[in-house]
Amino acid sequence: MPASEFTLIYRYFAALGRGDAVDLSVGDDCALLRLEPGERLATSVDTVVEGVHFPADTFPEDIGFRAVSVAVSDLAAMGARPLGMTIALTLPDADEFWLNAFSQGVGQAVSEYGIPLVGGDTTRGPLSITVQVLGALPLAEALLRTGAQVGDVVYVSGCLGDAAAALAFLNDEWRPSAAAAEYLLQRFNRPRARLDLGAQLLGHASACIDISDGLLADAQHIAAASGVGLRIDPARVPVSPALQGCDDQEQVLKWALGGGDDYELCFTLSAGTSAPQSCTAIGEVVAGEGVDVGMELDFAGGYQHF
Amino acid sequence: MPASEFTLIYRYFAALGRGDAVDLSVGDDCALLRLEPGERLATSVDTVVEGVHFPADTFPEDIGFRAVSVAVSDLAAMGARPLGMTIALTLPDADEFWLNAFSQGVGQAVSEYGIPLVGGDTTRGPLSITVQVLGALPLAEALLRTGAQVGDVVYVSGCLGDAAAALAFLNDEWRPSAAAAEYLLQRFNRPRARLDLGAQLLGHASACIDISDGLLADAQHIAAASGVGLRIDPARVPVSPALQGCDDQEQVLKWALGGGDDYELCFTLSAGTSAPQSCTAIGEVVAGEGVDVGMELDFAGGYQHF
């Protein structure tokens, strides 16, 4: 690691590296982390690229918070306990103001999720951030995509479509009220990974995924992995008051069903099992394949980065 | 994960995900890995960017092999046993030929190092590859940078300067013989992470680092972390026959002392301890600070990416 890179990382990030599971943080060839006896490691990696995953004029503080949330959301979707993370940061130049604000946002996520930053790499290039998350799960348990059973009920947490509506607003495609705009931008820039919900579902939900690419696309992953069909009632998909106030409810439905970036959880529970608070039953698991919403949709489900 | 991204990853990489420690590989929100009882996790992340870390016309097969080697080298430097890795790949477009060749190179590294590819992310953007490696170490052991003691002997593995000489050749700064050129390009494009040596040194070396930024820069990290000085005799720094044949031996010395990308190990052993094969004693640990090579050098030690 070059000296200046080293200095940058130390100045801004070293304070974020402490945690119960951390034996050794930034500063050697590897970080060292401990799992508890009877646990195994859960890991996932997510890259966000400027202009692809967030607009070029996004505040660096939001970029930092959001990049961590996107990655931590995968731990939530497995029901894993956060252990630590690394960040590989590619930057056009070593802008101290940018780095300071970015590290503030990362620091807020470190506190919110209790996930120390234990390592990283900085390179020069067009802005992108890769966050690798490390979590722990009991050896015998995990929230997988594969366990949905015919007869199970399909749930989602929170409200859907907010992030897609925020992006449409940023792209001047519609104009929400000032209060709605503030709420929606917050939802896009500051998504909350549902770690507590994931932990609560562990051992109970038969399948789970986080909604990063849109409800239909992600529900489709559960259907395919579990070898079942999902029947979802669009009228039951929860949307926020900000979107309930939108004139074009057909557009709202598209955002809620097809828009990505909400980072809520979609999961299945056996019928009769009570769902955690602020989760909504939206359908059921049926024999067959694919996701059926009972209507024709004139949009492709989910983001396509390529 | 978008559908097409999913398909790409599956087509090219899914076969690389099997391993003894792997409970679950690519295909869910996280991969799941097992450590043995009494082990802890070692992790590191490295990004390589086209035009910064490798020339734009590098063969994709070499890019793949090299990106993995660079990251695995950090496991070697800690003495860790490889468990698995993830790759975050940012690509300008989904070129099937490129991806096929790249995955061949990754596959060769997976075999060579016994490190399965358990997860990944692909995004659109200027070419860069971030590899996160996961390894295992006994709870009480690790090769750190902090343990060098006054009186210890300083060693390096293999030969130094080859990668820097190869880059100089690629930049038309000198012209080696055809045989030397072939050897040097191989050393740059196909660096070998010294996993076996790291494992052999675990419990014996007092400090260790991999030479990614140049001998002087990396030796300086050992000196600073251990609170000692390192006295290195430039005449004892091993160079390959390809470089011994170069007319400009002053330039060779600069490559060997200051050039990065060789991914050999620099380590310290207490005096009287015998060193593993193909390692060379190049100096000693002394009271004080910094790295003393007994001469003035007119170049900065190590790469500066910023």
Coordinates of C-alpha atoms in Angstrom, one line a residue, chain B:
Chain B
M1 CA -28.5 -8.6 -8.6
P2 CA -29.9 -8.0 -12.1
A3 CA -30.8 -10.9 -14.2
S4 CA -28.2 -10.4 -16.9
E5 CA -25.5 -9.8 -14.4
F6 CA -26.6 -13.0 -12.7
T7 CA -26.4 -14.9 -15.9
L8 CA -23.0 -13.6 -16.7
I9 CA -21.6 -14.6 -13.4
Y10 CA -23.2 -18.0 -13.5
R11 CA -22.0 -18.8 -17.0
Y12 CA -18.4 -18.0 -16.4
F13 CA -17.7 -18.3 -12.7
A14 CA -20.1 -20.7 -11.1
A15 CA -17.8 -23.7 -11.6
L16 CA -15.1 -22.0 -9.7
G17 CA -17.0 -21.8 -6.4
R18 CA -16.5 -25.2 -4.9
G19 CA -14.3 -25.8 -1.9
D20 CA -14.0 -27.6 1.4
A21 CA -14.8 -24.6 3.4
V22 CA -17.7 -23.5 1.2
D23 CA -21.2 -24.1 2.5
L24 CA -22.9 -21.8 -0.1
S25 CA -21.3 -20.1 -3.1
V26 CA -22.6 -17.6 -5.7
G27 CA -26.4 -17.5 -6.0
D28 CA -27.8 -16.1 -2.7
D29 CA -27.5 -12.8 -0.9
C30 CA -24.3 -14.0 0.8
A31 CA -21.8 -16.8 0.4
L32 CA -21.4 -19.0 3.5
L33 CA -17.9 -20.3 4.6
R34 CA -16.7 -22.4 7.5
L35 CA -13.6 -21.9 9.5
E36 CA -12.2 -24.8 11.5
P37 CA -12.5 -24.6 15.3
G38 CA -9.7 -22.6 16.8
E39 CA -9.3 -20.5 13.7
R40 CA -10.0 -16.8 12.9
L41 CA -10.7 -15.0 9.7
A42 CA -8.0 -13.0 7.7
T43 CA -9.3 -10.7 5.1
S44 CA -7.9 -8.2 2.6
V45 CA -9.1 -6.3 -0.4
D46 CA -7.2 -5.1 -3.5
T47 CA -8.4 -3.2 -6.6
V48 CA -6.6 -3.1 -9.9
V49 CA -7.5 -0.5 -12.4
E50 CA -6.7 -0.6 -16.2
G51 CA -4.1 2.0 -17.1
V52 CA -3.0 2.4 -13.4
H53 CA -2.1 -1.1 -12.3
F54 CA -1.8 -2.8 -15.7
P55 CA -1.4 -1.6 -19.3
A56 CA -4.6 -1.2 -21.3
D57 CA -3.6 -3.9 -23.8
T58 CA -3.0 -6.6 -21.2
F59 CA -4.5 -10.0 -22.1
P60 CA -7.7 -10.5 -20.1
E61 CA -6.5 -13.9 -19.0
D62 CA -3.4 -12.3 -17.4
I63 CA -5.6 -9.5 -15.9
G64 CA -7.7 -12.2 -14.2
F65 CA -4.8 -14.3 -12.9
R66 CA -2.9 -11.2 -11.7
A67 CA -5.8 -9.6 -9.9
V68 CA -6.3 -12.7 -7.9
S69 CA -2.6 -13.1 -7.2
V70 CA -2.2 -9.6 -5.9
A71 CA -5.0 -10.1 -3.4
V72 CA -3.9 -13.7 -2.4
S73 CA -0.4 -12.3 -1.8
D74 CA -1.8 -10.6 1.3
L75 CA -3.0 -13.9 2.7
A76 CA 0.5 -15.2 2.1
A77 CA 2.0 -12.3 3.9
M78 CA -0.1 -13.2 7.0
G79 CA 0.6 -16.9 6.8
A80 CA -3.1 -17.6 6.2
R81 CA -4.8 -20.6 4.6
P82 CA -7.1 -19.5 1.7
L83 CA -10.8 -20.1 2.3
G84 CA -12.4 -18.2 -0.6
M85 CA -12.7 -14.9 -2.4
T86 CA -15.2 -12.5 -4.0
I87 CA -14.6 -10.5 -7.2
A88 CA -16.3 -7.2 -7.9
L89 CA -15.8 -6.5 -11.6
T90 CA -16.5 -3.2 -13.3
L91 CA -16.6 -3.5 -17.1
P92 CA -17.2 -1.0 -19.8
D93 CA -19.5 -3.5 -21.6
A94 CA -20.4 -7.2 -21.4
D95 CA -17.9 -8.5 -23.9
E96 CA -18.3 -12.2 -23.9
F97 CA -14.8 -12.9 -25.4
W98 CA -13.2 -10.7 -22.7
L99 CA -15.2 -12.3 -19.9
N100 CA -14.4 -15.8 -21.2
A101 CA -10.7 -15.1 -21.3
F102 CA -10.8 -13.2 -18.0
S103 CA -12.6 -16.1 -16.3
Q104 CA -9.9 -18.5 -17.6
G105 CA -7.2 -16.5 -15.9
V106 CA -9.3 -16.4 -12.7
G107 CA -9.8 -20.1 -12.9
Q108 CA -6.1 -20.8 -13.2
A109 CA -5.5 -18.7 -10.1
V110 CA -8.4 -20.6 -8.3
S111 CA -6.6 -23.9 -9.1
E112 CA -3.1 -22.6 -8.3
Y113 CA -4.0 -21.2 -4.9
G114 CA -6.9 -23.5 -4.0
I115 CA -9.1 -20.4 -3.3
P116 CA -12.7 -20.8 -4.6
L117 CA -14.6 -17.9 -6.0
V118 CA -17.7 -17.7 -3.8
G119 CA -19.3 -14.4 -4.7
G120 CA -19.1 -11.3 -6.9
D121 CA -20.7 -8.3 -8.4
T122 CA -20.5 -6.9 -11.9
T123 CA -21.2 -3.3 -12.7
R124 CA -20.8 -1.2 -15.8
G125 CA -18.0 1.3 -15.8
P126 CA -14.3 1.8 -16.6
L127 CA -12.5 -1.5 -16.2
S128 CA -11.4 -2.3 -12.6
I129 CA -11.3 -5.5 -10.6
T130 CA -11.6 -5.7 -6.8
V131 CA -10.7 -9.0 -5.2
Q132 CA -11.5 -9.6 -1.6
V133 CA -9.7 -12.6 -0.1
L134 CA -10.8 -14.6 2.9
G135 CA -8.4 -16.8 4.8
A136 CA -8.0 -18.7 8.0
L137 CA -5.4 -18.5 10.7
P138 CA -5.0 -20.2 14.1
L139 CA -6.4 -17.9 16.8
A140 CA -3.1 -17.2 18.4
E141 CA -0.9 -16.9 15.3
A142 CA -0.3 -14.5 12.4
L143 CA 2.6 -13.0 10.4
L144 CA 2.4 -9.4 11.4
R145 CA 4.5 -6.4 10.5
T146 CA 5.0 -5.5 14.2
G147 CA 7.3 -8.2 15.6
A148 CA 10.8 -7.4 14.1
Q149 CA 13.4 -7.4 16.9
V150 CA 16.8 -5.7 16.9
G151 CA 19.3 -8.4 15.9
D152 CA 16.9 -10.2 13.6
V153 CA 18.0 -11.0 10.0
V154 CA 16.0 -9.5 7.1
Y155 CA 15.1 -11.8 4.2
V156 CA 13.4 -11.7 0.9
S157 CA 12.0 -14.5 -1.2
G158 CA 12.8 -15.0 -4.9
C159 CA 14.2 -12.1 -7.0
L160 CA 13.2 -8.5 -7.0
G161 CA 12.8 -5.9 -9.7
D162 CA 11.5 -8.2 -12.4
A163 CA 8.0 -6.6 -12.6
A164 CA 9.4 -3.1 -12.6
A165 CA 11.8 -4.0 -15.4
A166 CA 8.9 -5.6 -17.3
L167 CA 6.9 -2.4 -17.0
A168 CA 9.9 -0.3 -18.2
F169 CA 10.2 -2.7 -21.2
L170 CA 6.4 -2.3 -21.9
N171 CA 7.0 1.5 -21.8
D172 CA 9.9 1.2 -24.3
E173 CA 12.4 2.4 -21.8
W174 CA 14.8 -0.5 -22.4
R175 CA 15.1 -3.6 -24.6
P176 CA 15.9 -6.9 -23.0
S177 CA 16.8 -10.0 -24.9
A178 CA 13.9 -12.0 -26.3
A179 CA 14.3 -14.7 -23.6
A180 CA 14.7 -12.1 -20.8
A181 CA 11.6 -10.2 -22.1
E182 CA 9.5 -13.4 -22.0
Y183 CA 10.6 -14.2 -18.5
L184 CA 10.0 -10.6 -17.3
L185 CA 6.6 -10.3 -18.8
Q186 CA 5.6 -13.5 -17.2
R187 CA 6.8 -12.2 -13.9
F188 CA 4.7 -9.1 -14.3
N189 CA 1.6 -10.7 -15.7
R190 CA 1.7 -13.9 -13.7
P191 CA 3.0 -13.1 -10.3
R192 CA 2.9 -16.0 -7.9
A193 CA 1.5 -15.3 -4.4
R194 CA 3.9 -17.0 -1.9
L195 CA 1.2 -18.9 0.1
D196 CA 3.4 -22.0 0.8
L197 CA 6.2 -19.8 2.1
G198 CA 3.8 -17.8 4.3
A199 CA 2.5 -21.0 5.8
Q200 CA 6.1 -22.2 6.4
L201 CA 7.0 -18.9 8.1
L202 CA 4.0 -18.9 10.4
G203 CA 5.2 -19.3 14.0
H204 CA 8.8 -18.6 12.9
A205 CA 9.1 -15.2 11.3
S206 CA 9.0 -12.2 13.6
A207 CA 7.6 -9.9 11.0
C208 CA 6.4 -10.3 7.4
I209 CA 5.0 -8.2 4.5
D210 CA 4.5 -8.8 0.8
I211 CA 6.4 -6.6 -1.6
S212 CA 3.7 -4.9 -3.6
D213 CA 5.0 -1.3 -3.5
G214 CA 8.8 -2.0 -3.7
L215 CA 11.2 -3.4 -1.2
L216 CA 12.1 0.0 0.4
A217 CA 8.5 1.1 0.8
D218 CA 7.4 -2.2 2.2
A219 CA 10.4 -2.7 4.5
Q220 CA 9.7 0.8 5.8
H221 CA 6.2 -0.5 6.9
I222 CA 7.9 -3.3 8.9
A223 CA 10.3 -0.7 10.4
A224 CA 7.5 1.7 11.4
A225 CA 5.2 -1.0 12.7
S226 CA 7.9 -2.7 14.7
G227 CA 9.5 0.5 16.0
V228 CA 13.0 -0.5 14.7
G229 CA 15.3 0.3 11.8
L230 CA 16.2 -2.0 8.9
R231 CA 19.7 -2.0 7.5
I232 CA 19.6 -3.5 4.0
D233 CA 22.7 -4.2 1.9
P234 CA 21.8 -3.5 -1.8
A235 CA 24.5 -5.8 -3.0
R236 CA 22.7 -8.7 -1.4
V237 CA 19.3 -8.0 -2.9
P238 CA 18.7 -10.9 -5.3
V239 CA 18.0 -10.2 -8.9
S240 CA 17.1 -12.6 -11.7
P241 CA 19.6 -13.7 -14.4
A242 CA 17.4 -11.6 -16.8
L243 CA 18.4 -8.5 -14.9
Q244 CA 21.9 -9.6 -14.2
G245 CA 22.4 -9.4 -17.9
C246 CA 21.3 -5.8 -18.2
D247 CA 24.0 -3.3 -19.0
D248 CA 22.7 -0.6 -16.7
Q249 CA 23.1 -2.2 -13.2
E250 CA 22.3 1.1 -11.5
Q251 CA 18.9 0.9 -13.1
V252 CA 18.6 -2.7 -12.1
L253 CA 19.2 -1.7 -8.5
K254 CA 16.5 1.0 -8.7
W255 CA 14.1 -1.6 -10.0
A256 CA 15.1 -4.1 -7.3
L257 CA 14.9 -1.6 -4.4
G258 CA 12.1 0.7 -5.6
G259 CA 10.0 -1.2 -8.1
G260 CA 6.7 -2.7 -7.0
D261 CA 4.6 -5.6 -8.1
D262 CA 7.0 -8.5 -7.4
Y263 CA 4.8 -10.0 -4.7
E264 CA 7.7 -11.7 -3.0
L265 CA 7.8 -11.7 0.8
C266 CA 10.1 -9.6 3.0
F267 CA 10.4 -11.1 6.5
T268 CA 12.6 -11.1 9.6
L269 CA 13.9 -14.2 11.5
S270 CA 15.9 -14.2 14.7
A271 CA 19.6 -14.7 14.0
G272 CA 20.5 -18.3 13.9
T273 CA 17.1 -19.5 12.5
S274 CA 17.6 -21.1 9.2
A275 CA 15.6 -19.6 6.3
P276 CA 13.4 -21.5 3.9
Q277 CA 14.9 -22.4 0.4
S278 CA 15.1 -19.6 -2.2
C279 CA 15.1 -16.9 0.4
T280 CA 18.0 -14.5 0.7
A281 CA 19.4 -12.7 3.8
I282 CA 19.7 -9.0 2.8
G283 CA 20.2 -7.2 6.0
E284 CA 19.5 -6.9 9.7
V285 CA 17.1 -5.2 12.2
V286 CA 18.8 -2.4 14.1
A287 CA 17.8 0.1 16.8
G288 CA 16.4 3.3 15.4
E289 CA 13.9 3.9 12.6
G290 CA 13.5 3.8 8.8
V291 CA 15.4 1.7 6.2
D292 CA 19.1 2.3 5.6
V293 CA 20.6 1.1 2.4
G294 CA 24.0 2.8 2.9
M295 CA 23.6 5.0 -0.1
E296 CA 21.7 8.0 -1.5
L297 CA 18.9 7.1 -3.8
D298 CA 17.5 9.5 -6.3
F299 CA 14.1 7.9 -6.5
A300 CA 11.0 7.8 -4.3
G301 CA 10.5 4.3 -2.8
G302 CA 7.3 2.7 -4.0
Y303 CA 4.4 3.5 -6.2
Q304 CA 2.2 6.5 -5.4
H305 CA -1.3 6.0 -6.9
F306 CA -2.2 9.6 -5.9

